Amino acid sequence: MSMQKSKIVNIPVSMEKYFGKGTMLHPSVTAIEELIEQIPVGKVTTIQKIASYLAKVEGTDVTCPMRTGNAIKKIAERHTLLGTDLKTPFWRVVRNDKKLIKSKNYEKSIAKIEDEGFEVDYTKRGEAKISITDDVIFSFA
């Protein structure tokens, strides 16, 4: 099972070339889920926005982007497994390149984001990418 609490670690040596020295947050799935639940209809956010906000709140230099993305996939897949009504709008979180996050719920994410009025284009590799302008990107307070 996933860890329930966020954890602060030193930035691994292997990642120092990207982030420098300092502290890194390994965010909990719960912390990420609580943020995703704040994203209103008609807005989307990026993995980077979530990671930056969590680092600021937790007082770390960075949040691990891989763990952030993986947590979002877990949230999406848990909804598939449980068949729950989708209270956590995971489809409103996109990659920094505006592509939807691939999960077992990929088709559902595409349908939900289109239902909310976003235009979905497909890359040559068949990846769903949404057309968004900066005014629809949700920032956490």
mmCIF file of N, CA and C in Angstrom:
data_model
loop_
_atom_site.group_PDB
_atom_site.id
_atom_site.type_symbol
_atom_site.label_atom_id
_atom_site.label_comp_id
_atom_site.label_asym_id
_atom_site.label_seq_id
_atom_site.Cartn_x
_atom_site.Cartn_y
_atom_site.Cartn_z
ATOM 1 N N MET A 1 0.846 -1.195 0.000
ATOM 2 C CA MET A 1 0.000 0.000 0.000
ATOM 3 C C MET A 1 0.882 1.246 0.000
ATOM 4 N N SER A 2 0.367 2.337 -0.486
ATOM 5 C CA SER A 2 1.160 3.561 -0.569
ATOM 6 C C SER A 2 1.333 4.193 0.803
ATOM 7 N N MET A 3 2.406 4.967 0.903
ATOM 8 C CA MET A 3 2.632 5.608 2.186
ATOM 9 C C MET A 3 1.591 6.696 2.382
ATOM 10 N N GLN A 4 1.153 6.877 3.624
ATOM 11 C CA GLN A 4 0.096 7.832 3.904
ATOM 12 C C GLN A 4 0.631 9.219 4.231
ATOM 13 N N LYS A 5 1.857 9.292 4.696
ATOM 14 C CA LYS A 5 2.407 10.579 5.085
ATOM 15 C C LYS A 5 3.485 11.033 4.117
ATOM 16 N N SER A 6 3.526 12.348 3.904
ATOM 17 C CA SER A 6 4.599 12.901 3.080
ATOM 18 C C SER A 6 5.896 12.748 3.854
ATOM 19 N N LYS A 7 6.993 12.697 3.128
ATOM 20 C CA LYS A 7 8.300 12.486 3.749
ATOM 21 C C LYS A 7 9.288 13.478 3.146
ATOM 22 N N ILE A 8 10.143 14.039 3.983
ATOM 23 C CA ILE A 8 11.165 14.962 3.495
ATOM 24 C C ILE A 8 12.512 14.258 3.543
ATOM 25 N N VAL A 9 13.201 14.287 2.418
ATOM 26 C CA VAL A 9 14.508 13.623 2.301
ATOM 27 C C VAL A 9 15.498 14.608 1.682
ATOM 28 N N ASN A 10 16.777 14.282 1.766
ATOM 29 C CA ASN A 10 17.772 15.077 1.040
ATOM 30 C C ASN A 10 17.647 14.742 -0.438
ATOM 31 N N ILE A 11 17.885 15.725 -1.284
ATOM 32 C CA ILE A 11 17.835 15.469 -2.726
ATOM 33 C C ILE A 11 18.905 14.420 -3.033
ATOM 34 N N PRO A 12 18.507 13.296 -3.637
ATOM 35 C CA PRO A 12 19.489 12.245 -3.939
ATOM 36 C C PRO A 12 20.617 12.777 -4.833
ATOM 37 N N VAL A 13 21.827 12.292 -4.600
ATOM 38 C CA VAL A 13 22.991 12.713 -5.372
ATOM 39 C C VAL A 13 22.723 12.602 -6.875
ATOM 40 N N SER A 14 22.040 11.527 -7.268
ATOM 41 C CA SER A 14 21.767 11.310 -8.694
ATOM 42 C C SER A 14 20.850 12.388 -9.287
ATOM 43 N N MET A 15 20.140 13.132 -8.438
ATOM 44 C CA MET A 15 19.214 14.161 -8.929
ATOM 45 C C MET A 15 19.744 15.577 -8.715
ATOM 46 N N GLU A 16 20.922 15.687 -8.105
ATOM 47 C CA GLU A 16 21.470 17.012 -7.814
ATOM 48 C C GLU A 16 21.742 17.821 -9.084
ATOM 49 N N LYS A 17 22.055 17.121 -10.180
ATOM 50 C CA LYS A 17 22.325 17.865 -11.422
ATOM 51 C C LYS A 17 21.065 18.564 -11.935
ATOM 52 N N TYR A 18 19.882 18.073 -11.566
ATOM 53 C CA TYR A 18 18.629 18.704 -11.974
ATOM 54 C C TYR A 18 18.141 19.732 -10.956
ATOM 55 N N PHE A 19 18.299 19.413 -9.671
ATOM 56 C CA PHE A 19 17.679 20.221 -8.618
ATOM 57 C C PHE A 19 18.660 20.928 -7.689
ATOM 58 N N GLY A 20 19.930 20.573 -7.778
ATOM 59 C CA GLY A 20 20.908 21.114 -6.831
ATOM 60 C C GLY A 20 20.841 20.358 -5.509
ATOM 61 N N LYS A 21 21.559 20.845 -4.517
ATOM 62 C CA LYS A 21 21.533 20.213 -3.195
ATOM 63 C C LYS A 21 20.371 20.809 -2.416
ATOM 64 N N GLY A 22 19.859 20.050 -1.471
ATOM 65 C CA GLY A 22 18.771 20.571 -0.642
ATOM 66 C C GLY A 22 17.825 19.468 -0.234
ATOM 67 N N THR A 23 16.585 19.847 0.026
ATOM 68 C CA THR A 23 15.598 18.886 0.491
ATOM 69 C C THR A 23 14.533 18.647 -0.572
ATOM 70 N N MET A 24 14.001 17.432 -0.551
ATOM 71 C CA MET A 24 12.983 17.013 -1.505
ATOM 72 C C MET A 24 11.810 16.414 -0.750
ATOM 73 N N LEU A 25 10.627 16.776 -1.179
ATOM 74 C CA LEU A 25 9.414 16.204 -0.600
ATOM 75 C C LEU A 25 9.003 14.989 -1.416
ATOM 76 N N HIS A 26 8.740 13.895 -0.716
ATOM 77 C CA HIS A 26 8.070 12.742 -1.313
ATOM 78 C C HIS A 26 6.624 12.880 -0.848
ATOM 79 N N PRO A 27 5.755 13.412 -1.703
ATOM 80 C CA PRO A 27 4.394 13.725 -1.259
ATOM 81 C C PRO A 27 3.535 12.486 -1.064
ATOM 82 N N SER A 28 2.593 12.584 -0.126
ATOM 83 C CA SER A 28 1.649 11.481 0.067
ATOM 84 C C SER A 28 0.559 11.586 -1.001
ATOM 85 N N VAL A 29 -0.030 10.458 -1.318
ATOM 86 C CA VAL A 29 -1.135 10.435 -2.272
ATOM 87 C C VAL A 29 -2.264 11.308 -1.728
ATOM 88 N N THR A 30 -2.498 11.243 -0.419
ATOM 89 C CA THR A 30 -3.565 12.019 0.218
ATOM 90 C C THR A 30 -3.360 13.518 0.016
ATOM 91 N N ALA A 31 -2.124 13.998 0.208
ATOM 92 C CA ALA A 31 -1.839 15.429 0.038
ATOM 93 C C ALA A 31 -2.148 15.871 -1.394
ATOM 94 N N ILE A 32 -1.787 15.044 -2.351
ATOM 95 C CA ILE A 32 -2.017 15.370 -3.758
ATOM 96 C C ILE A 32 -3.510 15.320 -4.078
ATOM 97 N N GLU A 33 -4.178 14.320 -3.536
ATOM 98 C CA GLU A 33 -5.614 14.182 -3.770
ATOM 99 C C GLU A 33 -6.372 15.401 -3.236
ATOM 100 N N GLU A 34 -5.985 15.884 -2.059
ATOM 101 C CA GLU A 34 -6.643 17.059 -1.481
ATOM 102 C C GLU A 34 -6.484 18.279 -2.382
ATOM 103 N N LEU A 35 -5.326 18.417 -3.022
ATOM 104 C CA LEU A 35 -5.119 19.538 -3.941
ATOM 105 C C LEU A 35 -5.962 19.371 -5.207
ATOM 106 N N ILE A 36 -5.979 18.171 -5.766
ATOM 107 C CA ILE A 36 -6.730 17.929 -7.002
ATOM 108 C C ILE A 36 -8.215 18.228 -6.786
ATOM 109 N N GLU A 37 -8.715 17.928 -5.592
ATOM 110 C CA GLU A 37 -10.132 18.167 -5.300
ATOM 111 C C GLU A 37 -10.490 19.655 -5.325
ATOM 112 N N GLN A 38 -9.495 20.530 -5.252
ATOM 113 C CA GLN A 38 -9.740 21.984 -5.280
ATOM 114 C C GLN A 38 -9.871 22.544 -6.695
ATOM 115 N N ILE A 39 -9.486 21.776 -7.703
ATOM 116 C CA ILE A 39 -9.477 22.289 -9.077
ATOM 117 C C ILE A 39 -10.919 22.345 -9.590
ATOM 118 N N PRO A 40 -11.401 23.565 -9.889
ATOM 119 C CA PRO A 40 -12.803 23.682 -10.323
ATOM 120 C C PRO A 40 -13.004 23.274 -11.782
ATOM 121 N N VAL A 41 -14.258 23.013 -12.130
ATOM 122 C CA VAL A 41 -14.626 22.731 -13.514
ATOM 123 C C VAL A 41 -14.186 23.916 -14.360
ATOM 124 N N GLY A 42 -13.637 23.618 -15.535
ATOM 125 C CA GLY A 42 -13.214 24.681 -16.434
ATOM 126 C C GLY A 42 -11.756 25.082 -16.243
ATOM 127 N N LYS A 43 -11.097 24.462 -15.261
ATOM 128 C CA LYS A 43 -9.685 24.742 -15.011
ATOM 129 C C LYS A 43 -8.918 23.430 -15.035
ATOM 130 N N VAL A 44 -7.627 23.532 -15.323
ATOM 131 C CA VAL A 44 -6.725 22.388 -15.223
ATOM 132 C C VAL A 44 -5.470 22.882 -14.520
ATOM 133 N N THR A 45 -4.652 21.958 -14.076
ATOM 134 C CA THR A 45 -3.361 22.331 -13.528
ATOM 135 C C THR A 45 -2.337 21.333 -14.023
ATOM 136 N N THR A 46 -1.070 21.596 -13.719
ATOM 137 C CA THR A 46 -0.007 20.710 -14.170
ATOM 138 C C THR A 46 0.630 20.003 -12.980
ATOM 139 N N ILE A 47 1.323 18.914 -13.272
ATOM 140 C CA ILE A 47 2.072 18.199 -12.243
ATOM 141 C C ILE A 47 3.041 19.181 -11.582
ATOM 142 N N GLN A 48 3.681 20.032 -12.392
ATOM 143 C CA GLN A 48 4.656 21.002 -11.890
ATOM 144 C C GLN A 48 4.027 21.982 -10.899
ATOM 145 N N LYS A 49 2.813 22.448 -11.191
ATOM 146 C CA LYS A 49 2.131 23.389 -10.279
ATOM 147 C C LYS A 49 1.855 22.723 -8.935
ATOM 148 N N ILE A 50 1.417 21.468 -8.965
ATOM 149 C CA ILE A 50 1.156 20.737 -7.721
ATOM 150 C C ILE A 50 2.461 20.559 -6.950
ATOM 151 N N ALA A 51 3.510 20.122 -7.650
ATOM 152 C CA ALA A 51 4.807 19.887 -7.007
ATOM 153 C C ALA A 51 5.364 21.176 -6.396
ATOM 154 N N SER A 52 5.291 22.286 -7.135
ATOM 155 C CA SER A 52 5.815 23.564 -6.631
ATOM 156 C C SER A 52 5.058 24.026 -5.393
ATOM 157 N N TYR A 53 3.742 23.891 -5.445
ATOM 158 C CA TYR A 53 2.922 24.311 -4.304
ATOM 159 C C TYR A 53 3.243 23.479 -3.062
ATOM 160 N N LEU A 54 3.339 22.157 -3.236
ATOM 161 C CA LEU A 54 3.637 21.281 -2.088
ATOM 162 C C LEU A 54 5.008 21.589 -1.495
ATOM 163 N N ALA A 55 5.999 21.865 -2.350
ATOM 164 C CA ALA A 55 7.341 22.200 -1.858
ATOM 165 C C ALA A 55 7.277 23.484 -1.028
ATOM 166 N N LYS A 56 6.515 24.454 -1.508
ATOM 167 C CA LYS A 56 6.385 25.728 -0.802
ATOM 168 C C LYS A 56 5.727 25.513 0.573
ATOM 169 N N VAL A 57 4.629 24.770 0.580
ATOM 170 C CA VAL A 57 3.882 24.518 1.821
ATOM 171 C C VAL A 57 4.717 23.724 2.834
ATOM 172 N N GLU A 58 5.457 22.729 2.326
ATOM 173 C CA GLU A 58 6.233 21.861 3.215
ATOM 174 C C GLU A 58 7.618 22.412 3.521
ATOM 175 N N GLY A 59 7.995 23.509 2.859
ATOM 176 C CA GLY A 59 9.285 24.128 3.123
ATOM 177 C C GLY A 59 10.479 23.361 2.574
ATOM 178 N N THR A 60 10.261 22.643 1.477
ATOM 179 C CA THR A 60 11.379 21.921 0.852
ATOM 180 C C THR A 60 11.802 22.664 -0.414
ATOM 181 N N ASP A 61 12.975 22.318 -0.929
ATOM 182 C CA ASP A 61 13.461 22.952 -2.154
ATOM 183 C C ASP A 61 12.666 22.480 -3.368
ATOM 184 N N VAL A 62 12.321 21.213 -3.394
ATOM 185 C CA VAL A 62 11.563 20.638 -4.520
ATOM 186 C C VAL A 62 10.652 19.530 -4.017
ATOM 187 N N THR A 63 9.709 19.156 -4.878
ATOM 188 C CA THR A 63 8.887 17.960 -4.656
ATOM 189 C C THR A 63 9.274 17.001 -5.768
ATOM 190 N N CYS A 64 9.415 15.737 -5.460
ATOM 191 C CA CYS A 64 9.801 14.749 -6.466
ATOM 192 C C CYS A 64 8.723 14.687 -7.563
ATOM 193 N N PRO A 65 9.079 15.078 -8.799
ATOM 194 C CA PRO A 65 8.077 15.083 -9.873
ATOM 195 C C PRO A 65 7.585 13.686 -10.236
ATOM 196 N N MET A 66 8.470 12.696 -10.152
ATOM 197 C CA MET A 66 8.061 11.311 -10.460
ATOM 198 C C MET A 66 7.021 10.816 -9.460
ATOM 199 N N ARG A 67 7.281 11.046 -8.186
ATOM 200 C CA ARG A 67 6.332 10.593 -7.159
ATOM 201 C C ARG A 67 5.007 11.336 -7.271
ATOM 202 N N THR A 68 5.073 12.606 -7.674
ATOM 203 C CA THR A 68 3.845 13.382 -7.849
ATOM 204 C C THR A 68 3.018 12.776 -8.983
ATOM 205 N N GLY A 69 3.661 12.538 -10.127
ATOM 206 C CA GLY A 69 2.974 11.932 -11.274
ATOM 207 C C GLY A 69 2.443 10.544 -10.958
ATOM 208 N N ASN A 70 3.245 9.756 -10.263
ATOM 209 C CA ASN A 70 2.820 8.399 -9.903
ATOM 210 C C ASN A 70 1.625 8.423 -8.951
ATOM 211 N N ALA A 71 1.591 9.402 -8.048
ATOM 212 C CA ALA A 71 0.464 9.511 -7.116
ATOM 213 C C ALA A 71 -0.821 9.822 -7.888
ATOM 214 N N ILE A 72 -0.701 10.677 -8.888
ATOM 215 C CA ILE A 72 -1.882 11.029 -9.690
ATOM 216 C C ILE A 72 -2.384 9.790 -10.436
ATOM 217 N N LYS A 73 -1.458 8.988 -10.967
ATOM 218 C CA LYS A 73 -1.854 7.729 -11.625
ATOM 219 C C LYS A 73 -2.559 6.804 -10.631
ATOM 220 N N LYS A 74 -2.019 6.718 -9.405
ATOM 221 C CA LYS A 74 -2.643 5.859 -8.381
ATOM 222 C C LYS A 74 -4.061 6.312 -8.081
ATOM 223 N N ILE A 75 -4.247 7.618 -7.975
ATOM 224 C CA ILE A 75 -5.581 8.167 -7.698
ATOM 225 C C ILE A 75 -6.530 7.789 -8.834
ATOM 226 N N ALA A 76 -6.092 7.963 -10.077
ATOM 227 C CA ALA A 76 -6.917 7.625 -11.241
ATOM 228 C C ALA A 76 -7.259 6.135 -11.250
ATOM 229 N N GLU A 77 -6.263 5.309 -10.974
ATOM 230 C CA GLU A 77 -6.477 3.865 -11.037
ATOM 231 C C GLU A 77 -7.327 3.355 -9.884
ATOM 232 N N ARG A 78 -7.229 4.007 -8.742
ATOM 233 C CA ARG A 78 -8.069 3.614 -7.606
ATOM 234 C C ARG A 78 -9.539 3.840 -7.951
ATOM 235 N N HIS A 79 -9.824 4.925 -8.662
ATOM 236 C CA HIS A 79 -11.207 5.186 -9.067
ATOM 237 C C HIS A 79 -11.703 4.099 -9.999
ATOM 238 N N THR A 80 -10.833 3.588 -10.863
ATOM 239 C CA THR A 80 -11.215 2.505 -11.768
ATOM 240 C C THR A 80 -11.518 1.244 -10.976
ATOM 241 N N LEU A 81 -10.621 0.908 -10.054
ATOM 242 C CA LEU A 81 -10.776 -0.316 -9.265
ATOM 243 C C LEU A 81 -12.024 -0.280 -8.408
ATOM 244 N N LEU A 82 -12.271 0.849 -7.759
ATOM 245 C CA LEU A 82 -13.400 0.955 -6.847
ATOM 246 C C LEU A 82 -14.698 1.259 -7.570
ATOM 247 N N GLY A 83 -14.575 1.734 -8.812
ATOM 248 C CA GLY A 83 -15.774 2.103 -9.548
ATOM 249 C C GLY A 83 -16.521 3.227 -8.846
ATOM 250 N N THR A 84 -15.798 4.048 -8.114
ATOM 251 C CA THR A 84 -16.444 5.100 -7.338
ATOM 252 C C THR A 84 -16.888 6.225 -8.243
ATOM 253 N N ASP A 85 -17.822 7.012 -7.722
ATOM 254 C CA ASP A 85 -18.152 8.226 -8.460
ATOM 255 C C ASP A 85 -16.912 9.104 -8.330
ATOM 256 N N LEU A 86 -16.585 9.784 -9.365
ATOM 257 C CA LEU A 86 -15.285 10.432 -9.432
ATOM 258 C C LEU A 86 -15.281 11.782 -8.726
ATOM 259 N N LYS A 87 -15.007 11.747 -7.427
ATOM 260 C CA LYS A 87 -14.956 12.976 -6.635
ATOM 261 C C LYS A 87 -13.645 13.709 -6.852
ATOM 262 N N THR A 88 -12.589 12.979 -7.156
ATOM 263 C CA THR A 88 -11.282 13.596 -7.358
ATOM 264 C C THR A 88 -11.059 13.737 -8.863
ATOM 265 N N PRO A 89 -11.106 14.966 -9.383
ATOM 266 C CA PRO A 89 -11.029 15.164 -10.840
ATOM 267 C C PRO A 89 -9.602 15.061 -11.385
ATOM 268 N N PHE A 90 -9.045 13.858 -11.308
ATOM 269 C CA PHE A 90 -7.660 13.611 -11.733
ATOM 270 C C PHE A 90 -7.425 13.995 -13.184
ATOM 271 N N TRP A 91 -8.492 13.992 -13.996
ATOM 272 C CA TRP A 91 -8.360 14.336 -15.413
ATOM 273 C C TRP A 91 -8.044 15.826 -15.604
ATOM 274 N N ARG A 92 -8.172 16.617 -14.549
ATOM 275 C CA ARG A 92 -7.853 18.053 -14.639
ATOM 276 C C ARG A 92 -6.385 18.343 -14.367
ATOM 277 N N VAL A 93 -5.576 17.285 -14.197
ATOM 278 C CA VAL A 93 -4.130 17.478 -14.030
ATOM 279 C C VAL A 93 -3.459 16.956 -15.288
ATOM 280 N N VAL A 94 -2.676 17.828 -15.926
ATOM 281 C CA VAL A 94 -1.988 17.442 -17.152
ATOM 282 C C VAL A 94 -0.483 17.510 -16.945
ATOM 283 N N ARG A 95 0.225 16.874 -17.841
ATOM 284 C CA ARG A 95 1.682 16.968 -17.804
ATOM 285 C C ARG A 95 2.079 18.393 -18.179
ATOM 286 N N ASN A 96 3.315 18.730 -17.938
ATOM 287 C CA ASN A 96 3.770 20.087 -18.238
ATOM 288 C C ASN A 96 3.686 20.403 -19.727
ATOM 289 N N ASP A 97 3.693 19.369 -20.576
ATOM 290 C CA ASP A 97 3.570 19.575 -22.028
ATOM 291 C C ASP A 97 2.102 19.550 -22.485
ATOM 292 N N LYS A 98 1.190 19.607 -21.513
ATOM 293 C CA LYS A 98 -0.265 19.662 -21.729
ATOM 294 C C LYS A 98 -0.877 18.349 -22.217
ATOM 295 N N LYS A 99 -0.114 17.270 -22.142
ATOM 296 C CA LYS A 99 -0.665 15.963 -22.498
ATOM 297 C C LYS A 99 -1.338 15.382 -21.253
ATOM 298 N N LEU A 100 -2.386 14.604 -21.477
ATOM 299 C CA LEU A 100 -3.061 13.954 -20.356
ATOM 300 C C LEU A 100 -2.161 12.855 -19.809
ATOM 301 N N ILE A 101 -2.282 12.631 -18.511
ATOM 302 C CA ILE A 101 -1.461 11.615 -17.843
ATOM 303 C C ILE A 101 -1.998 10.238 -18.214
ATOM 304 N N LYS A 102 -1.100 9.377 -18.666
ATOM 305 C CA LYS A 102 -1.520 8.015 -19.042
ATOM 306 C C LYS A 102 -1.738 7.180 -17.794
ATOM 307 N N SER A 103 -2.921 6.609 -17.693
ATOM 308 C CA SER A 103 -3.243 5.692 -16.600
ATOM 309 C C SER A 103 -4.230 4.683 -17.175
ATOM 310 N N LYS A 104 -4.669 3.759 -16.352
ATOM 311 C CA LYS A 104 -5.669 2.789 -16.810
ATOM 312 C C LYS A 104 -6.981 3.508 -17.111
ATOM 313 N N ASN A 105 -7.087 4.762 -16.676
ATOM 314 C CA ASN A 105 -8.291 5.562 -16.896
ATOM 315 C C ASN A 105 -8.122 6.570 -18.017
ATOM 316 N N TYR A 106 -7.174 6.339 -18.907
ATOM 317 C CA TYR A 106 -6.826 7.310 -19.950
ATOM 318 C C TYR A 106 -8.044 7.715 -20.788
ATOM 319 N N GLU A 107 -8.812 6.719 -21.255
ATOM 320 C CA GLU A 107 -9.986 7.020 -22.098
ATOM 321 C C GLU A 107 -11.015 7.831 -21.311
ATOM 322 N N LYS A 108 -11.195 7.490 -20.046
ATOM 323 C CA LYS A 108 -12.151 8.212 -19.202
ATOM 324 C C LYS A 108 -11.685 9.650 -18.997
ATOM 325 N N SER A 109 -10.373 9.832 -18.808
ATOM 326 C CA SER A 109 -9.822 11.179 -18.647
ATOM 327 C C SER A 109 -10.105 12.025 -19.882
ATOM 328 N N ILE A 110 -9.911 11.439 -21.065
ATOM 329 C CA ILE A 110 -10.150 12.161 -22.319
ATOM 330 C C ILE A 110 -11.623 12.555 -22.413
ATOM 331 N N ALA A 111 -12.514 11.600 -22.123
ATOM 332 C CA ALA A 111 -13.951 11.875 -22.198
ATOM 333 C C ALA A 111 -14.361 12.963 -21.204
ATOM 334 N N LYS A 112 -13.839 12.882 -19.982
ATOM 335 C CA LYS A 112 -14.198 13.860 -18.942
ATOM 336 C C LYS A 112 -13.704 15.257 -19.303
ATOM 337 N N ILE A 113 -12.482 15.367 -19.778
ATOM 338 C CA ILE A 113 -11.922 16.687 -20.101
ATOM 339 C C ILE A 113 -12.672 17.298 -21.295
ATOM 340 N N GLU A 114 -13.085 16.449 -22.248
ATOM 341 C CA GLU A 114 -13.890 16.944 -23.380
ATOM 342 C C GLU A 114 -15.272 17.382 -22.904
ATOM 343 N N ASP A 115 -15.867 16.611 -21.982
ATOM 344 C CA ASP A 115 -17.179 16.967 -21.416
ATOM 345 C C ASP A 115 -17.126 18.338 -20.750
ATOM 346 N N GLU A 116 -15.957 18.691 -20.228
ATOM 347 C CA GLU A 116 -15.805 19.969 -19.523
ATOM 348 C C GLU A 116 -15.445 21.107 -20.482
ATOM 349 N N GLY A 117 -15.470 20.809 -21.786
ATOM 350 C CA GLY A 117 -15.317 21.870 -22.775
ATOM 351 C C GLY A 117 -13.912 22.100 -23.304
ATOM 352 N N PHE A 118 -12.983 21.236 -22.951
ATOM 353 C CA PHE A 118 -11.619 21.396 -23.461
ATOM 354 C C PHE A 118 -11.479 20.674 -24.793
ATOM 355 N N GLU A 119 -10.692 21.245 -25.672
ATOM 356 C CA GLU A 119 -10.449 20.636 -26.972
ATOM 357 C C GLU A 119 -9.247 19.704 -26.856
ATOM 358 N N VAL A 120 -9.415 18.481 -27.322
ATOM 359 C CA VAL A 120 -8.337 17.496 -27.266
ATOM 360 C C VAL A 120 -7.801 17.264 -28.671
ATOM 361 N N ASP A 121 -6.499 17.414 -28.811
ATOM 362 C CA ASP A 121 -5.832 17.105 -30.066
ATOM 363 C C ASP A 121 -4.993 15.858 -29.822
ATOM 364 N N TYR A 122 -4.621 15.177 -30.891
ATOM 365 C CA TYR A 122 -3.804 13.981 -30.745
ATOM 366 C C TYR A 122 -2.469 14.177 -31.431
ATOM 367 N N THR A 123 -1.414 13.743 -30.754
ATOM 368 C CA THR A 123 -0.082 13.844 -31.334
ATOM 369 C C THR A 123 0.078 12.734 -32.364
ATOM 370 N N LYS A 124 1.167 12.757 -33.107
ATOM 371 C CA LYS A 124 1.437 11.702 -34.094
ATOM 372 C C LYS A 124 1.479 10.335 -33.421
ATOM 373 N N ARG A 125 1.877 10.327 -32.138
ATOM 374 C CA ARG A 125 1.960 9.057 -31.402
ATOM 375 C C ARG A 125 0.635 8.695 -30.726
ATOM 376 N N GLY A 126 -0.409 9.452 -31.017
ATOM 377 C CA GLY A 126 -1.726 9.129 -30.475
ATOM 378 C C GLY A 126 -1.954 9.573 -29.037
ATOM 379 N N GLU A 127 -1.101 10.478 -28.550
ATOM 380 C CA GLU A 127 -1.289 10.955 -27.178
ATOM 381 C C GLU A 127 -2.266 12.126 -27.172
ATOM 382 N N ALA A 128 -3.133 12.154 -26.178
ATOM 383 C CA ALA A 128 -4.107 13.236 -26.056
ATOM 384 C C ALA A 128 -3.440 14.458 -25.447
ATOM 385 N N LYS A 129 -3.627 15.590 -26.114
ATOM 386 C CA LYS A 129 -3.048 16.845 -25.649
ATOM 387 C C LYS A 129 -4.157 17.885 -25.684
ATOM 388 N N ILE A 130 -4.298 18.629 -24.586
ATOM 389 C CA ILE A 130 -5.372 19.615 -24.592
ATOM 390 C C ILE A 130 -4.859 20.986 -24.984
ATOM 391 N N SER A 131 -5.737 21.715 -25.661
ATOM 392 C CA SER A 131 -5.426 23.089 -26.053
ATOM 393 C C SER A 131 -5.854 23.978 -24.890
ATOM 394 N N ILE A 132 -4.888 24.574 -24.209
ATOM 395 C CA ILE A 132 -5.242 25.457 -23.100
ATOM 396 C C ILE A 132 -4.419 26.736 -23.148
ATOM 397 N N THR A 133 -5.016 27.758 -22.603
ATOM 398 C CA THR A 133 -4.335 29.040 -22.472
ATOM 399 C C THR A 133 -4.048 29.241 -20.983
ATOM 400 N N ASP A 134 -3.141 30.149 -20.691
ATOM 401 C CA ASP A 134 -2.732 30.356 -19.292
ATOM 402 C C ASP A 134 -3.897 30.689 -18.359
ATOM 403 N N ASP A 135 -4.946 31.320 -18.887
ATOM 404 C CA ASP A 135 -6.059 31.713 -18.004
ATOM 405 C C ASP A 135 -6.863 30.539 -17.472
ATOM 406 N N VAL A 136 -6.726 29.355 -18.032
ATOM 407 C CA VAL A 136 -7.460 28.196 -17.495
ATOM 408 C C VAL A 136 -6.575 27.332 -16.597
ATOM 409 N N ILE A 137 -5.327 27.749 -16.413
ATOM 410 C CA ILE A 137 -4.446 26.962 -15.536
ATOM 411 C C ILE A 137 -4.679 27.400 -14.088
ATOM 412 N N PHE A 138 -5.081 26.445 -13.284
ATOM 413 C CA PHE A 138 -5.413 26.702 -11.874
ATOM 414 C C PHE A 138 -4.134 26.737 -11.046
ATOM 415 N N SER A 139 -4.001 27.775 -10.239
ATOM 416 C CA SER A 139 -2.876 27.869 -9.318
ATOM 417 C C SER A 139 -3.400 27.780 -7.896
ATOM 418 N N PHE A 140 -2.677 27.070 -7.076
ATOM 419 C CA PHE A 140 -3.075 26.916 -5.678
ATOM 420 C C PHE A 140 -2.670 28.150 -4.902
ATOM 421 N N ALA A 141 -3.540 28.564 -3.997
ATOM 422 C CA ALA A 141 -3.279 29.796 -3.226
ATOM 423 C C ALA A 141 -2.154 29.603 -2.238
#
